[in-house]
PDB file of C-alpha atoms in Angstrom:
ATOM      1  CA  ASP A  16      -2.456  -1.049 -22.534  1.00  0.00           C
ATOM      2  CA  SER A  17      -0.366  -4.230 -22.733  1.00  0.00           C
ATOM      3  CA  GLY A  18      -0.842  -4.630 -26.474  1.00  0.00           C
ATOM      4  CA  VAL A  19      -2.488  -8.034 -25.989  1.00  0.00           C
ATOM      5  CA  THR A  20      -6.109  -8.103 -27.135  1.00  0.00           C
ATOM      6  CA  GLN A  21      -8.663 -10.626 -25.963  1.00  0.00           C
ATOM      7  CA  THR A  22     -12.221 -11.051 -27.192  1.00  0.00           C
ATOM      8  CA  PRO A  23     -14.890 -11.302 -26.050  1.00  0.00           C
ATOM      9  CA  LYS A  24     -14.488  -9.513 -22.705  1.00  0.00           C
ATOM     10  CA  HIS A  25     -17.608 -11.129 -21.300  1.00  0.00           C
ATOM     11  CA  LEU A  26     -19.500 -14.214 -22.358  1.00  0.00           C
ATOM     12  CA  ILE A  27     -22.551 -15.873 -20.849  1.00  0.00           C
ATOM     13  CA  THR A  28     -23.612 -19.246 -22.106  1.00  0.00           C
ATOM     14  CA  ALA A  29     -25.350 -22.434 -21.033  1.00  0.00           C
ATOM     15  CA  THR A  30     -24.042 -25.809 -19.969  1.00  0.00           C
ATOM     16  CA  GLY A  31     -23.227 -28.105 -22.836  1.00  0.00           C
ATOM     17  CA  GLN A  32     -22.407 -25.267 -25.214  1.00  0.00           C
ATOM     18  CA  ARG A  33     -19.135 -24.495 -26.979  1.00  0.00           C
ATOM     19  CA  VAL A  34     -17.310 -21.153 -27.034  1.00  0.00           C
ATOM     20  CA  THR A  35     -14.184 -19.760 -28.642  1.00  0.00           C
ATOM     21  CA  LEU A  36     -11.959 -17.200 -26.963  1.00  0.00           C
ATOM     22  CA  ARG A  37      -9.582 -15.217 -29.099  1.00  0.00           C
ATOM     23  CA  CYS A  38      -6.219 -13.646 -28.331  1.00  0.00           C
ATOM     24  CA  SER A  39      -4.068 -11.337 -30.427  1.00  0.00           C
ATOM     25  CA  PRO A  40      -0.547 -11.079 -28.989  1.00  0.00           C
ATOM     26  CA  ARG A  41       1.643  -7.998 -28.979  1.00  0.00           C
ATOM     27  CA  SER A  42       3.145  -7.246 -32.343  1.00  0.00           C
ATOM     28  CA  GLY A  43       6.249  -9.396 -32.750  1.00  0.00           C
ATOM     29  CA  ASP A  44       5.580 -11.709 -29.796  1.00  0.00           C
ATOM     30  CA  LEU A  45       5.828 -15.337 -30.875  1.00  0.00           C
ATOM     31  CA  SER A  46       4.703 -17.012 -27.634  1.00  0.00           C
ATOM     32  CA  VAL A  47       1.103 -17.104 -26.466  1.00  0.00           C
ATOM     33  CA  TYR A  48       0.021 -18.503 -23.118  1.00  0.00           C
ATOM     34  CA  TRP A  49      -3.465 -19.281 -21.823  1.00  0.00           C
ATOM     35  CA  TYR A  50      -4.386 -19.185 -18.138  1.00  0.00           C
ATOM     36  CA  GLN A  51      -7.577 -19.880 -16.244  1.00  0.00           C
ATOM     37  CA  GLN A  52      -8.519 -18.068 -13.047  1.00  0.00           C
ATOM     38  CA  SER A  53     -11.410 -19.504 -11.098  1.00  0.00           C
ATOM     39  CA  LEU A  54     -12.544 -18.669  -7.595  1.00  0.00           C
ATOM     40  CA  ASP A  55     -11.674 -22.046  -6.130  1.00  0.00           C
ATOM     41  CA  GLN A  56      -8.517 -22.885  -8.110  1.00  0.00           C
ATOM     42  CA  GLY A  57      -6.791 -19.540  -8.504  1.00  0.00           C
ATOM     43  CA  LEU A  58      -4.613 -18.961 -11.558  1.00  0.00           C
ATOM     44  CA  GLN A  59      -3.622 -22.018 -13.531  1.00  0.00           C
ATOM     45  CA  PHE A  60      -1.530 -22.437 -16.646  1.00  0.00           C
ATOM     46  CA  LEU A  61      -3.438 -24.112 -19.472  1.00  0.00           C
ATOM     47  CA  ILE A  62      -1.264 -24.188 -22.573  1.00  0.00           C
ATOM     48  CA  GLN A  63       1.487 -22.367 -24.461  1.00  0.00           C
ATOM     49  CA  TYR A  64       2.135 -21.943 -28.173  1.00  0.00           C
ATOM     50  CA  TYR A  65       5.314 -20.705 -29.780  1.00  0.00           C
ATOM     51  CA  ASN A  66       5.270 -19.641 -33.411  1.00  0.00           C
ATOM     52  CA  GLY A  67       2.347 -21.899 -34.220  1.00  0.00           C
ATOM     53  CA  GLU A  68       3.526 -24.984 -32.350  1.00  0.00           C
ATOM     54  CA  GLU A  69       2.311 -26.274 -28.988  1.00  0.00           C
ATOM     55  CA  ARG A  70       5.191 -25.743 -26.547  1.00  0.00           C
ATOM     56  CA  ALA A  71       3.886 -26.663 -23.096  1.00  0.00           C
ATOM     57  CA  LYS A  72       0.708 -28.069 -21.650  1.00  0.00           C
ATOM     58  CA  GLY A  73      -0.681 -27.574 -18.183  1.00  0.00           C
ATOM     59  CA  ASN A  74      -3.941 -28.432 -16.513  1.00  0.00           C
ATOM     60  CA  ILE A  75      -6.020 -28.232 -19.661  1.00  0.00           C
ATOM     61  CA  LEU A  76      -9.098 -30.411 -19.836  1.00  0.00           C
ATOM     62  CA  GLU A  77      -9.696 -32.691 -22.813  1.00  0.00           C
ATOM     63  CA  ARG A  78     -12.846 -30.659 -23.551  1.00  0.00           C
ATOM     64  CA  PHE A  79     -10.600 -27.657 -24.167  1.00  0.00           C
ATOM     65  CA  SER A  80      -8.335 -27.151 -27.153  1.00  0.00           C
ATOM     66  CA  ALA A  81      -6.263 -24.324 -28.521  1.00  0.00           C
ATOM     67  CA  GLN A  82      -4.294 -23.362 -31.564  1.00  0.00           C
ATOM     68  CA  GLN A  83      -2.076 -20.582 -32.822  1.00  0.00           C
ATOM     69  CA  PHE A  84      -2.535 -19.419 -36.372  1.00  0.00           C
ATOM     70  CA  PRO A  85       0.102 -18.251 -38.915  1.00  0.00           C
ATOM     71  CA  ASP A  86      -0.661 -14.615 -38.055  1.00  0.00           C
ATOM     72  CA  LEU A  87       0.170 -15.589 -34.420  1.00  0.00           C
ATOM     73  CA  HIS A  88      -3.277 -14.990 -32.980  1.00  0.00           C
ATOM     74  CA  SER A  89      -4.557 -17.810 -30.834  1.00  0.00           C
ATOM     75  CA  GLU A  90      -7.921 -19.313 -30.034  1.00  0.00           C
ATOM     76  CA  LEU A  91      -9.008 -21.310 -27.015  1.00  0.00           C
ATOM     77  CA  ASN A  92     -11.984 -23.552 -27.664  1.00  0.00           C
ATOM     78  CA  LEU A  93     -14.064 -24.732 -24.724  1.00  0.00           C
ATOM     79  CA  SER A  94     -16.692 -27.375 -25.393  1.00  0.00           C
ATOM     80  CA  SER A  95     -19.355 -29.313 -23.449  1.00  0.00           C
ATOM     81  CA  LEU A  96     -19.251 -26.489 -20.966  1.00  0.00           C
ATOM     82  CA  GLU A  97     -19.925 -27.148 -17.309  1.00  0.00           C
ATOM     83  CA  LEU A  98     -20.772 -24.781 -14.481  1.00  0.00           C
ATOM     84  CA  GLY A  99     -17.255 -25.212 -13.138  1.00  0.00           C
ATOM     85  CA  ASP A 100     -15.754 -23.779 -16.317  1.00  0.00           C
ATOM     86  CA  SER A 101     -16.967 -20.336 -15.286  1.00  0.00           C
ATOM     87  CA  ALA A 102     -13.771 -18.347 -14.872  1.00  0.00           C
ATOM     88  CA  LEU A 103     -11.587 -15.581 -16.175  1.00  0.00           C
ATOM     89  CA  TYR A 104      -9.446 -16.766 -19.069  1.00  0.00           C
ATOM     90  CA  PHE A 105      -6.268 -14.800 -19.633  1.00  0.00           C
ATOM     91  CA  CYS A 106      -3.967 -14.757 -22.583  1.00  0.00           C
ATOM     92  CA  ALA A 107      -0.384 -13.528 -22.296  1.00  0.00           C
ATOM     93  CA  SER A 108       2.383 -13.096 -24.823  1.00  0.00           C
ATOM     94  CA  SER A 109       6.147 -12.754 -24.827  1.00  0.00           C
ATOM     95  CA  VAL A 110       8.937 -12.669 -27.368  1.00  0.00           C
ATOM     96  CA  PRO A 111      11.295 -15.338 -26.030  1.00  0.00           C
ATOM     97  CA  PRO A 112       9.440 -18.402 -24.816  1.00  0.00           C
ATOM     98  CA  ASN A 113      10.905 -19.062 -21.402  1.00  0.00           C
ATOM     99  CA  THR A 114      12.464 -16.065 -19.760  1.00  0.00           C
ATOM    100  CA  GLY A 115      10.825 -13.051 -21.270  1.00  0.00           C
ATOM    101  CA  GLU A 116       8.554 -10.564 -19.622  1.00  0.00           C
ATOM    102  CA  LEU A 117       4.898 -11.478 -19.941  1.00  0.00           C
ATOM    103  CA  PHE A 118       2.203  -9.139 -21.206  1.00  0.00           C
ATOM    104  CA  PHE A 119      -1.340 -10.047 -20.237  1.00  0.00           C
ATOM    105  CA  GLY A 120      -4.598  -9.331 -21.959  1.00  0.00           C
ATOM    106  CA  GLU A 121      -7.584  -8.006 -20.005  1.00  0.00           C
ATOM    107  CA  GLY A 122      -9.135 -11.447 -19.851  1.00  0.00           C
ATOM    108  CA  SER A 123     -12.364 -13.028 -21.044  1.00  0.00           C
ATOM    109  CA  ARG A 124     -14.914 -13.601 -18.298  1.00  0.00           C
ATOM    110  CA  LEU A 125     -16.928 -16.733 -19.036  1.00  0.00           C
ATOM    111  CA  THR A 126     -20.116 -17.439 -17.143  1.00  0.00           C
ATOM    112  CA  VAL A 127     -21.768 -20.808 -17.656  1.00  0.00           C
ATOM    113  CA  LEU A 128     -25.381 -20.985 -16.469  1.00  0.00           C
TER     114      LEU A 128
ATOM    115  CA  LYS B  28       1.527 -27.906   0.506  1.00  0.00           C
ATOM    116  CA  ASN B  29       1.594 -25.502  -2.421  1.00  0.00           C
ATOM    117  CA  GLU B  30       4.819 -25.140  -4.340  1.00  0.00           C
ATOM    118  CA  VAL B  31       4.490 -21.350  -4.112  1.00  0.00           C
ATOM    119  CA  GLU B  32       3.298 -19.753  -0.919  1.00  0.00           C
ATOM    120  CA  GLN B  33       2.665 -16.092  -0.249  1.00  0.00           C
ATOM    121  CA  SER B  34       2.265 -14.173   2.963  1.00  0.00           C
ATOM    122  CA  PRO B  35       0.303 -12.448   4.153  1.00  0.00           C
ATOM    123  CA  GLN B  36      -2.919 -13.428   2.369  1.00  0.00           C
ATOM    124  CA  ASN B  37      -4.470 -10.079   3.228  1.00  0.00           C
ATOM    125  CA  LEU B  38      -2.788  -6.818   4.130  1.00  0.00           C
ATOM    126  CA  THR B  39      -4.307  -3.487   5.087  1.00  0.00           C
ATOM    127  CA  ALA B  40      -2.086  -0.426   5.317  1.00  0.00           C
ATOM    128  CA  GLN B  41      -2.372   3.304   5.725  1.00  0.00           C
ATOM    129  CA  GLU B  42      -1.260   5.577   2.939  1.00  0.00           C
ATOM    130  CA  GLY B  43       2.454   6.233   3.144  1.00  0.00           C
ATOM    131  CA  GLU B  44       3.379   2.987   4.876  1.00  0.00           C
ATOM    132  CA  PHE B  45       6.163   0.687   3.706  1.00  0.00           C
ATOM    133  CA  ILE B  46       4.748  -2.654   2.593  1.00  0.00           C
ATOM    134  CA  THR B  47       6.372  -6.056   2.208  1.00  0.00           C
ATOM    135  CA  ILE B  48       4.824  -9.109   0.582  1.00  0.00           C
ATOM    136  CA  ASN B  49       6.671 -12.392   0.796  1.00  0.00           C
ATOM    137  CA  CYS B  50       6.872 -15.372  -1.515  1.00  0.00           C
ATOM    138  CA  SER B  51       8.472 -18.716  -0.697  1.00  0.00           C
ATOM    139  CA  TYR B  52       8.788 -21.584  -3.114  1.00  0.00           C
ATOM    140  CA  SER B  53       9.796 -25.189  -2.695  1.00  0.00           C
ATOM    141  CA  VAL B  54      11.002 -26.021  -6.206  1.00  0.00           C
ATOM    142  CA  GLY B  55      13.981 -25.098  -8.316  1.00  0.00           C
ATOM    143  CA  ILE B  56      13.213 -22.141 -10.544  1.00  0.00           C
ATOM    144  CA  SER B  57      14.646 -20.392 -13.549  1.00  0.00           C
ATOM    145  CA  ALA B  58      12.731 -17.149 -12.921  1.00  0.00           C
ATOM    146  CA  LEU B  59      10.117 -15.578 -10.691  1.00  0.00           C
ATOM    147  CA  HIS B  60       7.413 -13.102 -11.643  1.00  0.00           C
ATOM    148  CA  TRP B  61       5.560 -10.586  -9.529  1.00  0.00           C
ATOM    149  CA  LEU B  62       2.164  -9.747 -10.971  1.00  0.00           C
ATOM    150  CA  GLN B  63      -0.441  -7.162 -10.022  1.00  0.00           C
ATOM    151  CA  GLN B  64      -4.149  -7.759 -10.515  1.00  0.00           C
ATOM    152  CA  HIS B  65      -6.519  -4.849 -10.130  1.00  0.00           C
ATOM    153  CA  PRO B  66     -10.160  -5.154  -9.061  1.00  0.00           C
ATOM    154  CA  GLY B  67     -11.262  -5.012 -12.687  1.00  0.00           C
ATOM    155  CA  GLY B  68      -9.356  -8.252 -13.236  1.00  0.00           C
ATOM    156  CA  GLY B  69      -6.531  -7.196 -15.534  1.00  0.00           C
ATOM    157  CA  ILE B  70      -3.053  -8.534 -14.762  1.00  0.00           C
ATOM    158  CA  VAL B  71       0.154  -6.560 -15.125  1.00  0.00           C
ATOM    159  CA  SER B  72       3.613  -8.048 -14.887  1.00  0.00           C
ATOM    160  CA  LEU B  73       5.618  -5.950 -12.427  1.00  0.00           C
ATOM    161  CA  PHE B  74       8.937  -7.771 -12.337  1.00  0.00           C
ATOM    162  CA  MET B  75      10.690 -10.832 -13.631  1.00  0.00           C
ATOM    163  CA  LEU B  76      13.661 -11.886 -11.497  1.00  0.00           C
ATOM    164  CA  SER B  77      16.237 -14.623 -11.663  1.00  0.00           C
ATOM    165  CA  SER B  78      18.654 -13.107  -9.134  1.00  0.00           C
ATOM    166  CA  GLY B  79      19.303 -10.051  -7.023  1.00  0.00           C
ATOM    167  CA  LYS B  80      17.065  -7.034  -6.929  1.00  0.00           C
ATOM    168  CA  LYS B  81      15.036  -4.864  -9.284  1.00  0.00           C
ATOM    169  CA  LYS B  82      13.476  -1.449  -8.714  1.00  0.00           C
ATOM    170  CA  HIS B  83      10.775   0.366 -10.616  1.00  0.00           C
ATOM    171  CA  GLY B  84       9.497   3.583  -9.127  1.00  0.00           C
ATOM    172  CA  ARG B  85       8.203   2.838  -5.623  1.00  0.00           C
ATOM    173  CA  LEU B  86       8.357  -0.916  -6.163  1.00  0.00           C
ATOM    174  CA  ILE B  87      11.336  -3.077  -5.264  1.00  0.00           C
ATOM    175  CA  ALA B  88      11.601  -6.824  -5.769  1.00  0.00           C
ATOM    176  CA  THR B  89      14.313  -9.038  -4.342  1.00  0.00           C
ATOM    177  CA  ILE B  90      15.055 -12.708  -4.639  1.00  0.00           C
ATOM    178  CA  ASN B  91      17.310 -15.049  -2.654  1.00  0.00           C
ATOM    179  CA  ILE B  92      17.788 -18.178  -4.722  1.00  0.00           C
ATOM    180  CA  GLN B  93      19.538 -20.117  -1.940  1.00  0.00           C
ATOM    181  CA  GLU B  94      16.724 -19.463   0.513  1.00  0.00           C
ATOM    182  CA  LYS B  95      14.016 -19.857  -2.164  1.00  0.00           C
ATOM    183  CA  HIS B  96      12.416 -16.611  -1.152  1.00  0.00           C
ATOM    184  CA  SER B  97      11.378 -13.385  -2.811  1.00  0.00           C
ATOM    185  CA  SER B  98       9.934 -10.167  -1.469  1.00  0.00           C
ATOM    186  CA  LEU B  99       8.015  -7.346  -3.052  1.00  0.00           C
ATOM    187  CA  HIS B 100       8.310  -3.994  -1.307  1.00  0.00           C
ATOM    188  CA  ILE B 101       6.189  -0.915  -1.881  1.00  0.00           C
ATOM    189  CA  THR B 102       7.521   2.340  -0.490  1.00  0.00           C
ATOM    190  CA  ALA B 103       5.240   5.291   0.323  1.00  0.00           C
ATOM    191  CA  SER B 104       2.131   3.228  -0.391  1.00  0.00           C
ATOM    192  CA  HIS B 105      -0.871   4.874  -2.020  1.00  0.00           C
ATOM    193  CA  PRO B 106      -4.535   3.842  -2.315  1.00  0.00           C
ATOM    194  CA  ARG B 107      -3.997   3.178  -6.023  1.00  0.00           C
ATOM    195  CA  ASP B 108      -1.603   0.386  -4.985  1.00  0.00           C
ATOM    196  CA  SER B 109      -4.636  -1.545  -3.711  1.00  0.00           C
ATOM    197  CA  ALA B 110      -4.694  -4.752  -5.719  1.00  0.00           C
ATOM    198  CA  VAL B 111      -3.893  -8.444  -5.538  1.00  0.00           C
ATOM    199  CA  TYR B 112      -0.178  -9.173  -5.851  1.00  0.00           C
ATOM    200  CA  ILE B 113       0.709 -12.590  -7.208  1.00  0.00           C
ATOM    201  CA  CYS B 114       4.020 -14.395  -7.163  1.00  0.00           C
ATOM    202  CA  ALA B 115       4.630 -16.953  -9.913  1.00  0.00           C
ATOM    203  CA  VAL B 116       7.616 -19.145 -10.707  1.00  0.00           C
ATOM    204  CA  ILE B 117       8.984 -20.831 -13.810  1.00  0.00           C
ATOM    205  CA  GLN B 118      10.653 -24.178 -13.198  1.00  0.00           C
ATOM    206  CA  PRO B 119      13.499 -25.098 -15.544  1.00  0.00           C
ATOM    207  CA  THR B 120      11.927 -28.477 -16.278  1.00  0.00           C
ATOM    208  CA  SER B 121       8.465 -27.119 -17.041  1.00  0.00           C
ATOM    209  CA  GLY B 122       9.105 -25.087 -20.153  1.00  0.00           C
ATOM    210  CA  SER B 123       7.277 -21.830 -19.798  1.00  0.00           C
ATOM    211  CA  ARG B 124       4.482 -22.800 -17.447  1.00  0.00           C
ATOM    212  CA  LEU B 125       4.000 -20.509 -14.492  1.00  0.00           C
ATOM    213  CA  THR B 126       3.100 -21.902 -11.086  1.00  0.00           C
ATOM    214  CA  PHE B 127       1.207 -19.283  -9.126  1.00  0.00           C
ATOM    215  CA  GLY B 128       0.913 -18.367  -5.499  1.00  0.00           C
ATOM    216  CA  GLU B 129      -2.538 -17.652  -4.144  1.00  0.00           C
ATOM    217  CA  GLY B 130      -2.006 -13.917  -4.110  1.00  0.00           C
ATOM    218  CA  THR B 131      -1.921 -11.209  -1.471  1.00  0.00           C
ATOM    219  CA  GLN B 132      -4.861  -8.814  -1.293  1.00  0.00           C
ATOM    220  CA  LEU B 133      -3.470  -5.373  -0.445  1.00  0.00           C
ATOM    221  CA  THR B 134      -5.730  -2.539   0.639  1.00  0.00           C
ATOM    222  CA  VAL B 135      -4.195   0.893   1.214  1.00  0.00           C
ATOM    223  CA  ASN B 136      -6.469   3.307   3.029  1.00  0.00           C
ATOM    224  CA  PRO B 137      -6.148   7.083   2.620  1.00  0.00           C
TER     225      PRO B 137
END
């Protein structure tokens, strides 16, 4: 158990819908990272938050947004869903933002039909 | 050409064999991660390296910064080592974003 909790574990929805994925980092970890893993693109970095502030942005679509709340949990919002958004979405956390060991959640598997 | 390349893409071994997975990168890095992803999908960070060598149990990771190359070794491999092993790098100019290799699928047969 990494200490990082992601919900839901599985989600099936239809095109055009909106979903929210939630991540609770390890106790004390200030940095939260979101990654997408799809069959054709592999693992890709989406976005990072550090202590409530956006720290780095990767290949995140405009239809996607994220935030980190004062209690340090984070949410990834995916809207106007397309078939190609079907993927595993991972959250990871670390204490220091750049060089610390990463702890991954189990992932949220999103299927868009 | 990908910035992070792994070889081999697929590897099948017999239990007890010594295994090496290679990672080459073409960019300057501040650190390199080796990750393990099991069939269920969960990802575990095995090592984070910025120089030299690290060992944890039967796993050894090395990095040569000058040659831009890292290796992950598994000694006395076991079927439970079967997983995808992923190399990922952090570039000093990219904040904390990881750039991932495509992964190496390892299967260890009993």
